[in-house]
Short mmCIF file of C-alpha atoms in Angstrom, two decimals:
data_model
loop_
_atom_site.label_atom_id
_atom_site.label_comp_id
_atom_site.label_asym_id
_atom_site.label_seq_id
_atom_site.Cartn_x
_atom_site.Cartn_y
_atom_site.Cartn_z
CA MET A 1 -24.41 0.98 13.43
CA LEU A 2 -22.86 -2.27 12.38
CA ILE A 3 -22.11 -2.58 8.60
CA SER A 4 -24.62 -5.28 8.29
CA ASP A 5 -27.38 -2.41 8.96
CA THR A 6 -26.35 -0.75 6.10
CA HIS A 7 -28.29 -0.48 2.85
CA ALA A 8 -25.35 -1.65 0.79
CA TRP A 9 -24.94 -4.92 2.91
CA LYS A 10 -28.72 -5.46 2.63
CA ALA A 11 -28.35 -4.99 -1.30
CA LEU A 12 -25.53 -7.33 -1.32
CA ALA A 13 -27.51 -10.03 0.73
CA ALA A 14 -30.18 -9.82 -1.97
CA HIS A 15 -27.72 -9.95 -4.76
CA ALA A 16 -26.13 -13.22 -3.22
CA GLN A 17 -29.89 -14.93 -3.77
CA GLU A 18 -29.56 -13.78 -7.55
CA ILE A 19 -25.97 -15.04 -7.85
CA ALA A 20 -27.19 -18.50 -6.34
CA GLY A 21 -28.98 -18.97 -9.48
CA THR A 22 -25.89 -18.89 -11.65
CA HIS A 23 -22.91 -21.09 -12.30
CA LEU A 24 -19.42 -20.38 -12.72
CA ARG A 25 -19.06 -22.31 -16.27
CA ASP A 26 -21.62 -19.92 -17.68
CA LEU A 27 -20.00 -16.72 -16.11
CA LEU A 28 -16.77 -17.74 -17.70
CA ALA A 29 -18.26 -18.05 -21.12
CA ASP A 30 -18.67 -14.33 -21.04
CA GLU A 31 -15.58 -12.89 -22.54
CA ALA A 32 -16.45 -9.26 -21.52
CA ARG A 33 -17.10 -10.31 -17.77
CA CYS A 34 -13.80 -12.13 -17.61
CA ALA A 35 -11.86 -9.15 -19.18
CA GLY A 36 -13.52 -6.74 -16.53
CA MET A 37 -12.17 -8.99 -13.61
CA ARG A 38 -8.67 -8.81 -14.41
CA TRP A 39 -6.08 -6.29 -12.85
CA GLU A 40 -2.47 -5.85 -12.97
CA VAL A 41 -0.30 -3.67 -11.37
CA ASP A 42 3.66 -3.63 -11.17
CA GLY A 43 3.88 -7.30 -12.48
CA VAL A 44 1.05 -8.39 -10.27
CA LEU A 45 -2.06 -9.88 -12.17
CA LEU A 46 -5.16 -10.68 -10.22
CA ASP A 47 -7.78 -12.50 -12.06
CA ALA A 48 -11.05 -12.78 -10.30
CA SER A 49 -13.25 -14.14 -13.17
CA ARG A 50 -13.53 -17.28 -11.20
CA GLN A 51 -15.53 -15.88 -8.40
CA ASN A 52 -19.27 -16.24 -8.16
CA ALA A 53 -19.48 -12.58 -8.92
CA THR A 54 -20.24 -10.00 -12.07
CA ARG A 55 -19.51 -6.45 -12.31
CA ARG A 56 -22.62 -5.73 -10.59
CA THR A 57 -21.22 -7.55 -7.70
CA ILE A 58 -18.06 -5.40 -7.73
CA ASP A 59 -20.06 -2.29 -7.75
CA LEU A 60 -21.96 -3.52 -4.97
CA LEU A 61 -19.23 -4.35 -2.95
CA VAL A 62 -17.32 -1.01 -3.69
CA ASP A 63 -20.69 0.49 -2.34
CA LEU A 64 -20.36 -1.34 0.92
CA ALA A 65 -16.72 -0.18 1.11
CA ARG A 66 -17.80 3.36 0.84
CA ASP A 67 -20.69 2.85 3.43
CA ALA A 68 -17.67 1.68 5.91
CA GLY A 69 -15.57 4.56 5.20
CA LEU A 70 -12.87 2.57 3.78
CA THR A 71 -10.92 5.24 2.15
CA ARG A 72 -11.14 7.33 5.28
CA ARG A 73 -10.09 4.65 7.36
CA ILE A 74 -7.18 3.74 5.02
CA LYS A 75 -6.14 7.42 5.16
CA ALA A 76 -6.15 7.31 9.01
CA MET A 77 -3.92 4.28 9.07
CA ALA A 78 -1.58 6.01 6.61
CA ASN A 79 -1.54 9.24 8.57
CA GLY A 80 -0.57 7.60 11.99
CA GLU A 81 -3.77 7.90 13.50
CA LYS A 82 -4.33 5.68 16.58
CA ILE A 83 -6.80 3.27 14.85
CA ASN A 84 -5.95 0.37 17.26
CA GLY A 85 -8.43 1.70 19.72
CA THR A 86 -8.24 -0.95 22.21
CA GLU A 87 -4.64 -0.46 22.84
CA ASN A 88 -4.39 3.32 21.99
CA ARG A 89 -1.81 2.75 19.11
CA ALA A 90 -1.19 3.87 15.75
CA VAL A 91 -0.88 0.85 12.94
CA LEU A 92 2.17 1.92 10.67
CA HIS A 93 4.09 -1.23 9.63
CA MET A 94 4.27 0.64 6.34
CA ALA A 95 6.64 3.06 7.54
CA LEU A 96 9.12 0.06 7.90
CA ARG A 97 9.65 0.07 4.29
CA ALA A 98 9.12 3.63 3.67
CA PRO A 99 12.00 5.33 1.83
CA ARG A 100 14.26 8.04 3.55
CA ARG A 101 12.31 10.85 1.70
CA LYS A 102 8.95 10.01 3.29
CA SER A 103 7.52 11.69 6.24
CA ILE A 104 5.18 9.82 8.53
CA LEU A 105 4.08 11.28 11.72
CA VAL A 106 2.95 9.81 14.99
CA ASP A 107 2.06 12.24 17.76
CA GLY A 108 3.61 14.94 15.52
CA HIS A 109 6.97 12.88 15.39
CA ASP A 110 8.47 11.62 12.08
CA VAL A 111 9.01 7.89 12.56
CA VAL A 112 10.83 7.53 9.12
CA PRO A 113 14.17 8.72 10.37
CA ASP A 114 13.97 6.49 13.40
CA VAL A 115 13.20 3.47 11.08
CA HIS A 116 16.31 4.17 9.01
CA ALA A 117 18.47 4.47 11.86
CA VAL A 118 17.75 0.97 12.97
CA LEU A 119 17.94 -0.13 9.30
CA ASP A 120 21.42 1.65 8.92
CA ARG A 121 22.57 -0.18 12.13
CA ILE A 122 21.38 -3.45 10.78
CA LYS A 123 23.28 -2.79 7.42
CA ALA A 124 26.44 -2.24 9.32
CA PHE A 125 26.30 -4.82 11.70
CA SER A 126 25.31 -7.66 9.34
CA LYS A 127 28.18 -6.32 6.95
CA ASP A 128 30.49 -6.85 9.98
CA VAL A 129 29.38 -10.35 10.63
CA ARG A 130 29.20 -11.44 7.13
CA GLY A 131 32.56 -10.04 6.39
CA GLY A 132 34.37 -11.31 9.60
CA ALA A 133 34.93 -7.91 11.19
CA TRP A 134 32.73 -9.14 14.04
CA LYS A 135 34.22 -12.36 15.25
CA GLY A 136 33.01 -15.07 17.97
CA ALA A 137 34.61 -15.26 21.46
CA THR A 138 37.48 -17.53 19.74
CA GLY A 139 38.09 -15.30 16.99
CA LYS A 140 36.20 -17.49 14.44
CA LYS A 141 33.78 -16.10 11.82
CA LEU A 142 30.22 -16.51 12.79
CA THR A 143 28.72 -18.31 9.76
CA SER A 144 25.44 -19.59 11.43
CA VAL A 145 22.67 -17.77 12.93
CA VAL A 146 19.72 -18.92 15.15
CA SER A 147 16.86 -16.76 15.21
CA ILE A 148 14.79 -17.16 18.58
CA GLY A 149 11.15 -15.97 18.41
CA ILE A 150 7.57 -17.03 18.46
CA GLY A 151 4.60 -15.98 16.59
CA GLY A 152 4.92 -12.91 14.57
CA SER A 153 8.71 -12.91 15.64
CA TYR A 154 8.87 -16.25 13.78
CA LEU A 155 6.33 -16.97 11.27
CA GLY A 156 6.83 -13.82 9.06
CA PRO A 157 10.70 -13.88 8.92
CA GLU A 158 10.81 -17.69 8.12
CA PHE A 159 8.22 -17.14 5.33
CA ALA A 160 10.33 -14.39 3.93
CA TYR A 161 13.57 -16.50 4.32
CA GLU A 162 12.09 -19.63 2.63
CA ALA A 163 10.63 -17.51 -0.06
CA MET A 164 14.16 -15.88 -0.89
CA ARG A 165 16.73 -18.45 -0.30
CA THR A 166 16.35 -20.43 -3.55
CA ASP A 167 16.46 -17.09 -5.48
CA PRO A 168 19.68 -17.34 -7.54
CA ASP A 169 21.11 -14.08 -6.06
CA CYS A 170 20.19 -14.77 -2.65
CA ALA A 171 21.49 -18.47 -2.93
CA LYS A 172 24.99 -17.11 -3.81
CA ALA A 173 24.94 -14.28 -0.99
CA ALA A 174 24.19 -17.12 1.42
CA LYS A 175 26.86 -19.45 0.43
CA ARG A 176 28.40 -21.42 3.37
CA ARG A 177 25.96 -19.62 5.55
CA THR A 178 22.98 -20.89 7.78
CA LEU A 179 20.03 -19.50 9.12
CA ARG A 180 17.54 -21.58 11.56
CA PHE A 181 14.42 -20.61 13.46
CA LEU A 182 13.57 -21.67 16.92
CA ALA A 183 10.11 -20.99 18.06
CA ASN A 184 8.54 -23.91 19.76
CA VAL A 185 9.16 -24.16 23.48
CA ASP A 186 9.10 -27.91 22.69
CA PRO A 187 12.86 -29.06 23.52
CA ILE A 188 12.67 -31.14 20.26
CA ASP A 189 12.61 -27.70 18.62
CA VAL A 190 15.96 -26.87 20.33
CA THR A 191 17.59 -29.87 19.43
CA ARG A 192 16.71 -29.47 15.69
CA ALA A 193 17.58 -25.87 15.56
CA LEU A 194 21.12 -26.43 17.01
CA ALA A 195 21.72 -29.88 15.53
CA ASP A 196 25.39 -29.89 13.79
CA LEU A 197 26.13 -26.07 14.64
CA ASP A 198 29.11 -25.11 16.20
CA PRO A 199 28.82 -22.68 19.04
CA GLU A 200 32.27 -21.30 17.94
CA ARG A 201 30.58 -19.94 14.63
CA THR A 202 27.02 -19.37 15.70
CA LEU A 203 25.05 -15.98 16.39
CA VAL A 204 21.89 -15.94 18.03
CA VAL A 205 19.25 -13.51 17.66
CA VAL A 206 16.61 -13.28 20.51
CA VAL A 207 13.61 -11.56 19.22
CA SER A 208 11.22 -10.30 22.02
CA LYS A 209 9.79 -6.85 22.28
CA THR A 210 9.51 -7.04 26.12
CA PHE A 211 11.92 -9.62 26.69
CA THR A 212 9.58 -11.35 28.91
CA THR A 213 7.72 -13.66 26.27
CA ALA A 214 7.75 -16.99 28.24
CA GLU A 215 8.51 -19.40 25.44
CA THR A 216 10.98 -17.32 23.75
CA MET A 217 12.90 -16.50 26.96
CA LEU A 218 13.06 -20.07 28.04
CA ASN A 219 14.49 -21.05 24.67
CA ALA A 220 16.85 -18.23 24.92
CA ARG A 221 18.10 -19.35 28.32
CA THR A 222 18.47 -22.88 26.91
CA VAL A 223 20.64 -21.65 23.86
CA ARG A 224 22.35 -19.39 26.28
CA LYS A 225 23.43 -22.42 28.29
CA TRP A 226 24.59 -24.29 25.16
CA ILE A 227 26.78 -21.20 24.41
CA VAL A 228 28.06 -20.90 27.90
CA ASP A 229 28.98 -24.75 28.42
CA ALA A 230 30.88 -24.52 25.06
CA LEU A 231 32.62 -21.24 25.47
CA GLY A 232 32.12 -19.60 28.84
CA GLU A 233 30.08 -16.77 30.44
CA ALA A 234 32.03 -14.07 28.45
CA ALA A 235 31.13 -15.54 25.36
CA VAL A 236 27.34 -14.32 25.39
CA ALA A 237 28.12 -10.85 24.47
CA LYS A 238 29.79 -11.93 21.23
CA HIS A 239 27.39 -14.67 20.45
CA MET A 240 24.12 -13.24 21.20
CA VAL A 241 22.22 -10.10 20.16
CA ALA A 242 18.61 -9.19 20.80
CA VAL A 243 15.58 -7.62 18.95
CA SER A 244 14.02 -5.81 21.76
CA THR A 245 13.08 -2.47 23.36
CA ASN A 246 13.68 -3.58 27.15
CA LEU A 247 17.24 -2.71 27.28
CA GLU A 248 17.49 -3.40 31.00
CA ALA A 249 16.47 -7.08 30.67
CA VAL A 250 18.47 -7.49 27.62
CA LYS A 251 21.60 -6.22 29.81
CA ALA A 252 20.42 -8.46 32.72
CA PHE A 253 20.54 -11.50 30.23
CA GLY A 254 24.20 -10.71 29.29
CA ILE A 255 23.72 -9.11 26.13
CA ASP A 256 25.22 -5.55 25.54
CA PRO A 257 22.36 -3.19 24.77
CA ALA A 258 24.43 -1.76 22.02
CA ASN A 259 23.77 -4.91 20.17
CA ALA A 260 20.07 -4.61 20.72
CA PHE A 261 18.01 -3.49 17.69
CA GLY A 262 14.52 -1.93 18.46
CA PHE A 263 11.29 -1.48 16.97
CA TRP A 264 7.94 0.47 18.20
CA ASP A 265 4.51 -0.24 19.60
CA TRP A 266 2.93 1.02 16.29
CA VAL A 267 4.39 -2.24 14.98
CA GLY A 268 2.23 -5.29 15.56
CA GLY A 269 3.99 -8.65 16.01
CA ARG A 270 2.44 -10.42 13.07
CA TYR A 271 3.15 -7.23 10.86
CA SER A 272 6.76 -7.06 11.93
CA VAL A 273 8.48 -8.84 9.28
CA CYS A 274 9.93 -5.58 7.94
CA SER A 275 11.20 -4.52 11.37
CA ALA A 276 14.40 -5.60 12.85
CA VAL A 277 12.37 -8.96 13.90
CA GLY A 278 12.67 -10.22 9.99
CA VAL A 279 15.30 -7.88 8.43
CA LEU A 280 18.22 -8.59 10.90
CA PRO A 281 18.09 -12.46 10.21
CA LEU A 282 17.62 -12.06 6.57
CA ALA A 283 20.29 -9.35 6.12
CA LEU A 284 22.84 -11.76 8.20
CA GLN A 285 21.66 -14.54 5.58
CA PHE A 286 21.81 -12.49 2.38
CA GLY A 287 23.28 -9.39 2.84
CA TRP A 288 21.57 -6.08 2.45
CA LYS A 289 20.75 -5.83 -1.42
CA PRO A 290 18.19 -8.58 -1.27
CA VAL A 291 16.67 -6.99 1.85
CA GLU A 292 16.44 -3.70 0.25
CA ARG A 293 14.72 -5.03 -2.79
CA PHE A 294 12.26 -6.89 -0.42
CA LEU A 295 11.40 -3.75 1.45
CA ALA A 296 11.09 -2.05 -1.86
CA GLY A 297 8.34 -4.40 -3.32
CA ALA A 298 6.43 -4.13 0.01
CA HIS A 299 6.58 -0.35 -0.28
CA ALA A 300 5.61 -0.45 -3.93
CA MET A 301 2.33 -2.35 -2.83
CA ASP A 302 1.81 0.14 -0.01
CA GLU A 303 1.80 2.98 -2.51
CA HIS A 304 -0.40 1.20 -4.68
CA PHE A 305 -2.78 0.50 -1.58
CA PHE A 306 -2.79 4.18 -0.32
CA SER A 307 -3.24 5.68 -3.65
CA THR A 308 -5.46 3.58 -6.14
CA PRO A 309 -9.19 3.96 -6.23
CA LEU A 310 -11.07 1.35 -4.79
CA GLU A 311 -12.40 -0.52 -7.76
CA ARG A 312 -8.98 -0.93 -9.41
CA ASN A 313 -6.99 -1.41 -5.78
CA LEU A 314 -5.77 -5.04 -5.40
CA PRO A 315 -5.83 -5.34 -1.80
CA VAL A 316 -9.18 -3.87 -1.75
CA LEU A 317 -10.47 -6.19 -4.34
CA LEU A 318 -9.26 -9.37 -2.52
CA GLY A 319 -10.53 -8.07 0.72
CA LEU A 320 -14.10 -7.26 -0.64
CA PHE A 321 -14.30 -10.72 -2.36
CA GLY A 322 -13.06 -12.61 0.83
CA ILE A 323 -16.02 -10.72 2.51
CA TRP A 324 -18.33 -11.56 -0.42
CA ASN A 325 -17.40 -15.40 0.18
CA ALA A 326 -17.35 -15.31 3.86
CA SER A 327 -20.16 -13.06 4.85
CA PHE A 328 -22.74 -13.39 2.03
CA LEU A 329 -22.16 -16.82 0.23
CA GLY A 330 -21.28 -18.79 3.49
CA HIS A 331 -17.88 -20.15 2.99
CA SER A 332 -15.84 -19.98 6.31
CA ALA A 333 -12.68 -21.06 5.10
CA ARG A 334 -9.98 -20.19 2.29
CA ALA A 335 -7.15 -22.20 0.84
CA LEU A 336 -3.88 -20.57 -0.04
CA LEU A 337 -2.27 -22.43 -2.78
CA PRO A 338 1.12 -21.17 -3.85
CA TYR A 339 2.39 -23.19 -7.14
CA CYS A 340 6.02 -22.32 -5.89
CA GLN A 341 7.79 -24.33 -3.33
CA ALA A 342 9.51 -21.36 -2.26
CA LEU A 343 6.24 -20.02 -0.78
CA HIS A 344 5.89 -23.22 1.31
CA LYS A 345 5.72 -21.14 4.56
CA PHE A 346 3.37 -18.51 3.04
CA ALA A 347 0.07 -19.93 4.41
CA PRO A 348 1.34 -20.60 8.05
CA HIS A 349 2.31 -16.72 8.02
CA ILE A 350 -1.07 -15.46 6.45
CA GLN A 351 -2.83 -17.78 8.94
CA GLN A 352 -1.50 -15.55 11.80
CA VAL A 353 -1.79 -12.35 9.95
CA ASP A 354 -5.47 -12.91 8.92
CA MET A 355 -6.81 -15.15 11.87
CA GLU A 356 -5.14 -13.29 14.69
CA SER A 357 -6.40 -10.15 13.08
CA ASN A 358 -10.12 -10.75 12.01
CA GLY A 359 -10.96 -13.73 14.44
CA LYS A 360 -12.98 -11.42 16.35
CA ARG A 361 -16.55 -11.66 17.93
CA VAL A 362 -17.10 -7.97 18.56
CA ALA A 363 -16.92 -4.67 16.67
CA MET A 364 -14.79 -1.67 17.92
CA ASP A 365 -17.42 -0.13 19.95
CA GLY A 366 -17.61 -3.46 21.82
CA SER A 367 -21.09 -4.51 20.35
CA GLU A 368 -21.47 -8.36 19.65
CA LEU A 369 -21.28 -9.06 15.69
CA VAL A 370 -24.21 -10.38 14.11
CA HIS A 371 -22.52 -11.15 10.77
CA ALA A 372 -19.87 -13.66 9.90
CA CYS A 373 -16.32 -12.40 10.44
CA GLY A 374 -12.95 -13.95 9.71
CA GLU A 375 -12.00 -16.93 7.74
CA ILE A 376 -10.13 -20.24 8.29
CA ASP A 377 -6.96 -20.10 6.38
CA PHE A 378 -5.12 -23.12 5.38
CA GLY A 379 -2.70 -24.20 2.17
CA GLU A 380 -0.29 -26.19 0.88
CA PRO A 381 2.11 -25.69 -2.02
CA GLY A 382 0.86 -27.12 -5.31
CA THR A 383 1.19 -29.75 -6.43
CA ASN A 384 1.35 -31.36 -3.06
CA GLY A 385 -1.91 -30.02 -1.90
CA GLN A 386 -3.48 -31.79 -5.08
CA HIS A 387 -2.59 -35.14 -3.44
CA SER A 388 -3.53 -34.21 0.15
CA PHE A 389 -6.78 -32.14 0.41
CA TYR A 390 -7.89 -31.14 -3.17
CA GLN A 391 -10.29 -33.97 -3.07
CA LEU A 392 -12.65 -31.96 -0.50
CA LEU A 393 -12.16 -28.82 -2.47
CA HIS A 394 -13.66 -30.63 -5.68
CA GLN A 395 -16.19 -32.81 -4.45
CA GLY A 396 -16.54 -32.08 -0.66
CA ARG A 397 -16.96 -28.55 0.93
CA VAL A 398 -16.83 -25.25 -1.04
CA VAL A 399 -13.41 -23.46 0.04
CA PRO A 400 -12.71 -20.11 -2.00
CA ALA A 401 -9.00 -20.70 -3.02
CA ASP A 402 -6.04 -18.14 -4.00
CA PHE A 403 -3.84 -19.64 -6.79
CA ILE A 404 -0.47 -17.87 -6.75
CA GLY A 405 2.01 -18.66 -9.50
CA PHE A 406 4.83 -17.36 -11.45
CA THR A 407 5.84 -17.20 -15.09
CA ALA A 408 9.38 -18.19 -14.58
CA SER A 409 10.94 -20.52 -11.80
CA GLN A 410 13.65 -19.56 -9.54
CA GLN A 411 15.80 -22.73 -10.54
CA PRO A 412 14.65 -23.57 -13.92
CA ALA A 413 15.02 -27.30 -15.13
CA LYS A 414 14.18 -29.08 -18.25
CA VAL A 415 15.20 -32.83 -18.78
CA ALA A 416 16.25 -33.80 -22.30
CA GLY A 417 13.48 -35.73 -24.01
CA GLU A 418 10.60 -34.49 -21.66
CA ALA A 419 7.74 -32.57 -23.59
CA VAL A 420 7.80 -29.52 -21.06
CA SER A 421 10.09 -28.33 -18.51
CA ASN A 422 9.67 -28.91 -14.79
CA HIS A 423 8.04 -25.43 -14.38
CA ASP A 424 5.52 -25.83 -17.45
CA GLU A 425 4.61 -29.28 -15.80
CA LEU A 426 3.84 -27.26 -12.51
CA MET A 427 2.09 -24.51 -14.10
CA SER A 428 -0.09 -26.84 -16.29
CA ASN A 429 -1.52 -27.76 -12.99
CA PHE A 430 -1.89 -24.22 -11.79
CA PHE A 431 -3.97 -23.33 -14.89
CA ALA A 432 -6.15 -26.54 -14.66
CA GLN A 433 -7.09 -26.54 -11.10
CA PRO A 434 -9.11 -23.17 -10.85
CA ASP A 435 -10.90 -24.23 -14.05
CA ALA A 436 -11.80 -27.79 -12.85
CA LEU A 437 -12.83 -26.13 -9.66
CA ALA A 438 -14.98 -23.57 -11.49
CA CYS A 439 -16.57 -25.64 -14.14
CA GLY A 440 -16.46 -29.27 -12.80
CA LYS A 441 -17.94 -32.18 -14.77
CA THR A 442 -21.61 -33.07 -15.19
CA ALA A 443 -23.21 -36.21 -15.07
CA GLU A 444 -23.89 -35.97 -18.73
CA ASP A 445 -19.91 -35.48 -19.33
CA VAL A 446 -19.26 -38.43 -17.30
CA ARG A 447 -21.87 -40.88 -19.04
CA ALA A 448 -20.57 -39.59 -22.47
CA GLU A 449 -17.37 -41.17 -21.33
CA GLY A 450 -18.94 -44.39 -21.12
CA VAL A 451 -18.46 -44.74 -17.31
CA PRO A 452 -21.07 -47.27 -15.65
CA ASP A 453 -24.21 -45.81 -14.11
CA ALA A 454 -23.30 -47.24 -10.58
CA LEU A 455 -20.11 -45.34 -10.71
CA ALA A 456 -20.92 -42.04 -12.61
CA PRO A 457 -22.22 -40.13 -9.25
CA HIS A 458 -18.72 -40.54 -8.02
CA LYS A 459 -17.13 -38.86 -10.88
CA VAL A 460 -19.28 -36.04 -10.93
CA PHE A 461 -17.75 -32.96 -9.94
CA PRO A 462 -20.29 -30.10 -9.32
CA GLY A 463 -17.93 -27.13 -9.98
CA ASN A 464 -19.06 -23.60 -9.02
CA ARG A 465 -16.14 -23.10 -6.42
CA PRO A 466 -14.64 -19.87 -6.39
CA SER A 467 -10.89 -18.86 -6.86
CA HIS A 468 -8.44 -16.17 -7.51
CA VAL A 469 -5.56 -16.32 -9.56
CA LEU A 470 -2.35 -14.21 -8.96
CA LEU A 471 0.39 -14.42 -11.38
CA LEU A 472 3.59 -12.95 -11.06
CA ASP A 473 6.92 -13.04 -13.20
CA ARG A 474 9.41 -14.65 -10.63
CA CYS A 475 9.71 -15.25 -7.00
CA THR A 476 12.25 -12.40 -6.36
CA PRO A 477 12.71 -10.68 -3.19
CA TYR A 478 10.81 -7.58 -4.68
CA ALA A 479 7.92 -10.02 -5.45
CA VAL A 480 8.07 -11.59 -1.95
CA GLY A 481 7.60 -7.89 -0.45
CA GLN A 482 4.53 -7.42 -2.92
CA LEU A 483 2.98 -10.51 -1.88
CA LEU A 484 3.57 -9.75 1.72
CA ALA A 485 2.16 -6.45 1.90
CA LEU A 486 -0.83 -7.24 -0.56
CA TYR A 487 -1.94 -9.85 1.98
CA GLU A 488 -1.26 -7.65 5.07
CA HIS A 489 -3.42 -5.03 3.43
CA ARG A 490 -6.15 -7.47 2.34
CA THR A 491 -6.75 -8.22 6.10
CA ALA A 492 -6.92 -4.62 7.05
CA VAL A 493 -9.60 -3.97 4.37
CA GLN A 494 -11.81 -6.76 5.77
CA GLY A 495 -11.50 -5.54 9.22
CA PHE A 496 -12.29 -2.11 8.40
CA ILE A 497 -15.27 -3.16 6.69
CA TRP A 498 -16.31 -5.76 9.28
CA GLY A 499 -15.96 -3.05 11.90
CA VAL A 500 -13.25 -5.03 13.85
CA ASN A 501 -9.94 -4.20 15.48
CA SER A 502 -7.50 -6.08 13.01
CA PHE A 503 -4.75 -4.90 15.33
CA ASP A 504 -5.11 -6.42 18.69
CA GLN A 505 -5.21 -10.16 19.77
CA TRP A 506 -7.02 -10.38 23.08
CA GLY A 507 -8.07 -14.10 22.27
CA VAL A 508 -4.58 -15.19 22.68
CA GLU A 509 -4.36 -13.90 26.56
CA LEU A 510 -6.65 -16.43 28.48
CA GLY A 511 -4.85 -19.57 27.43
CA LYS A 512 -1.64 -17.71 28.71
CA VAL A 513 -3.11 -17.04 32.02
CA LEU A 514 -4.29 -20.52 32.47
CA ALA A 515 -0.79 -21.83 31.30
CA LYS A 516 0.73 -19.90 34.34
CA GLN A 517 -1.70 -21.62 36.80
CA VAL A 518 -0.51 -24.97 35.42
CA ARG A 519 3.17 -24.02 35.47
CA SER A 520 2.79 -23.13 39.12
CA GLN A 521 1.33 -26.48 39.95
CA LEU A 522 4.21 -28.39 37.98
CA ALA A 523 6.72 -26.37 39.83
CA GLN A 524 5.59 -27.48 43.21
CA GLY A 525 6.86 -31.00 42.37
CA PRO A 526 5.43 -34.49 41.60
CA GLN A 527 4.37 -34.93 45.28
CA ALA A 528 2.20 -31.52 45.78
CA LYS A 529 -1.51 -31.80 45.95
CA ILE A 530 -3.25 -30.92 42.69
CA SER A 531 -5.76 -28.23 43.22
CA GLY A 532 -7.52 -25.42 41.58
CA PHE A 533 -8.42 -27.28 38.47
CA ASN A 534 -11.86 -28.90 37.08
CA PRO A 535 -11.92 -32.41 37.56
CA SER A 536 -10.90 -33.47 34.24
CA THR A 537 -7.79 -31.39 34.17
CA THR A 538 -6.79 -32.57 37.49
CA ALA A 539 -7.10 -36.29 36.16
CA LEU A 540 -5.15 -35.35 33.17
CA LEU A 541 -2.26 -33.62 35.46
CA LYS A 542 -2.30 -36.62 37.80
CA ARG A 543 -1.66 -39.02 34.59
CA TYR A 544 0.94 -36.69 33.31
CA ARG A 545 2.97 -36.73 36.63
CA ALA A 546 2.83 -40.46 36.60
CA GLY A 547 4.79 -40.65 33.67
#
């Protein structure tokens, strides 16, 4: 049975009609309601008072979660059951940040010791590289790292790196070191990633579980040539390492299998930040202590998720409100708005986590969904976004938003004579925008300001636009880990309730297959007859070959 056939779903659909007659400016005037829609856990404050919702809404959403068996599904994930039914795999990215004392079983095997065996190797290797015990082929210290990967092998690690690099402790630990990411197969990306780097001082990390990902391996071969041209074939073993499980392919590439760091099939690409995929480049850049705090923050949110009742569980609440907005109120998009420049790669990462996970058309049993599922995610740090797309948020389409802010900056600054600090100026906007979206500005308000009648309609803000406010203390490695796990689990919650498999991604396959056909055609040379394509693509390929 689809979740949309349940009594709880139908009750919410009826309740949505009732909520349609309310406005957030009135709901926000209810102090008791607002107090009942705030929750704080381990320094993470969630304020949902600007959702088009009441306590009754939350009760109905929790009823929906119970009808969907959410608690049972969460436990199944935590217990290592193979909840990824289409690929017959467990889903255990939480094990990647579990402490040594934990025990998590997959097919009767405790995977936590395996995780820590890899973490210990990364800790030792990164210490050797950073300290100079591991040197390049010419005896020089390796001070630059290029991490080659795409999708989950790139977006998550880059998000974490960018979020941590201006933290004072991380910045100090990374002094005179460089970390760059190479993802796009576009040769422009290669040029930019290698610009100003010295091959003698560069270590390359090739991230590909199978060591067959087309874009990653072409980029890896391109960078390998850059190293070989400068230092000779033998230098590959000293300047390139791998994150992969295909040791034969690693060896054939010229990388010593002893310098390959593995992960497991119960780690999905977009959930792999806390594996060697993310931990290795982060540890090479920042050392082990910040990485340890990052993992600890993610684990703390895991513990909260797995142990807290639904009605006080932050990832569950975020997921339920997302379902409320997407499936019942008809809002198909979500804006991710961190008021912290360090989180400028947060939205791109969560785009993949959420849209690749829940962008589905069928339920787990293969039946076609009849309810709205998934969200279109986009975002930009404040205040940049305010000067880009907030016009649409305020006076165009209704797009629920997540505002994320911190009580203190990673890099505090205050100019003498200014009324407030730079961070206070930023946060003034952070607190103002959710209220502006919620309350708006009426025609009466506009006319009271003396605005001419002809201009007045242009200055009316309808308001009643929902948002969450997330407030944390400071963007530390620990907080970055918390945010990562919070949004990972939010995605899982929605998938569990919608009844889809949030852990496969068959939708990315068709384009790859067709690209192989195009690649085969192009490999035949410019004079070969173009065949096997529709007339439109044939014409485009002819124009492409003509230059």
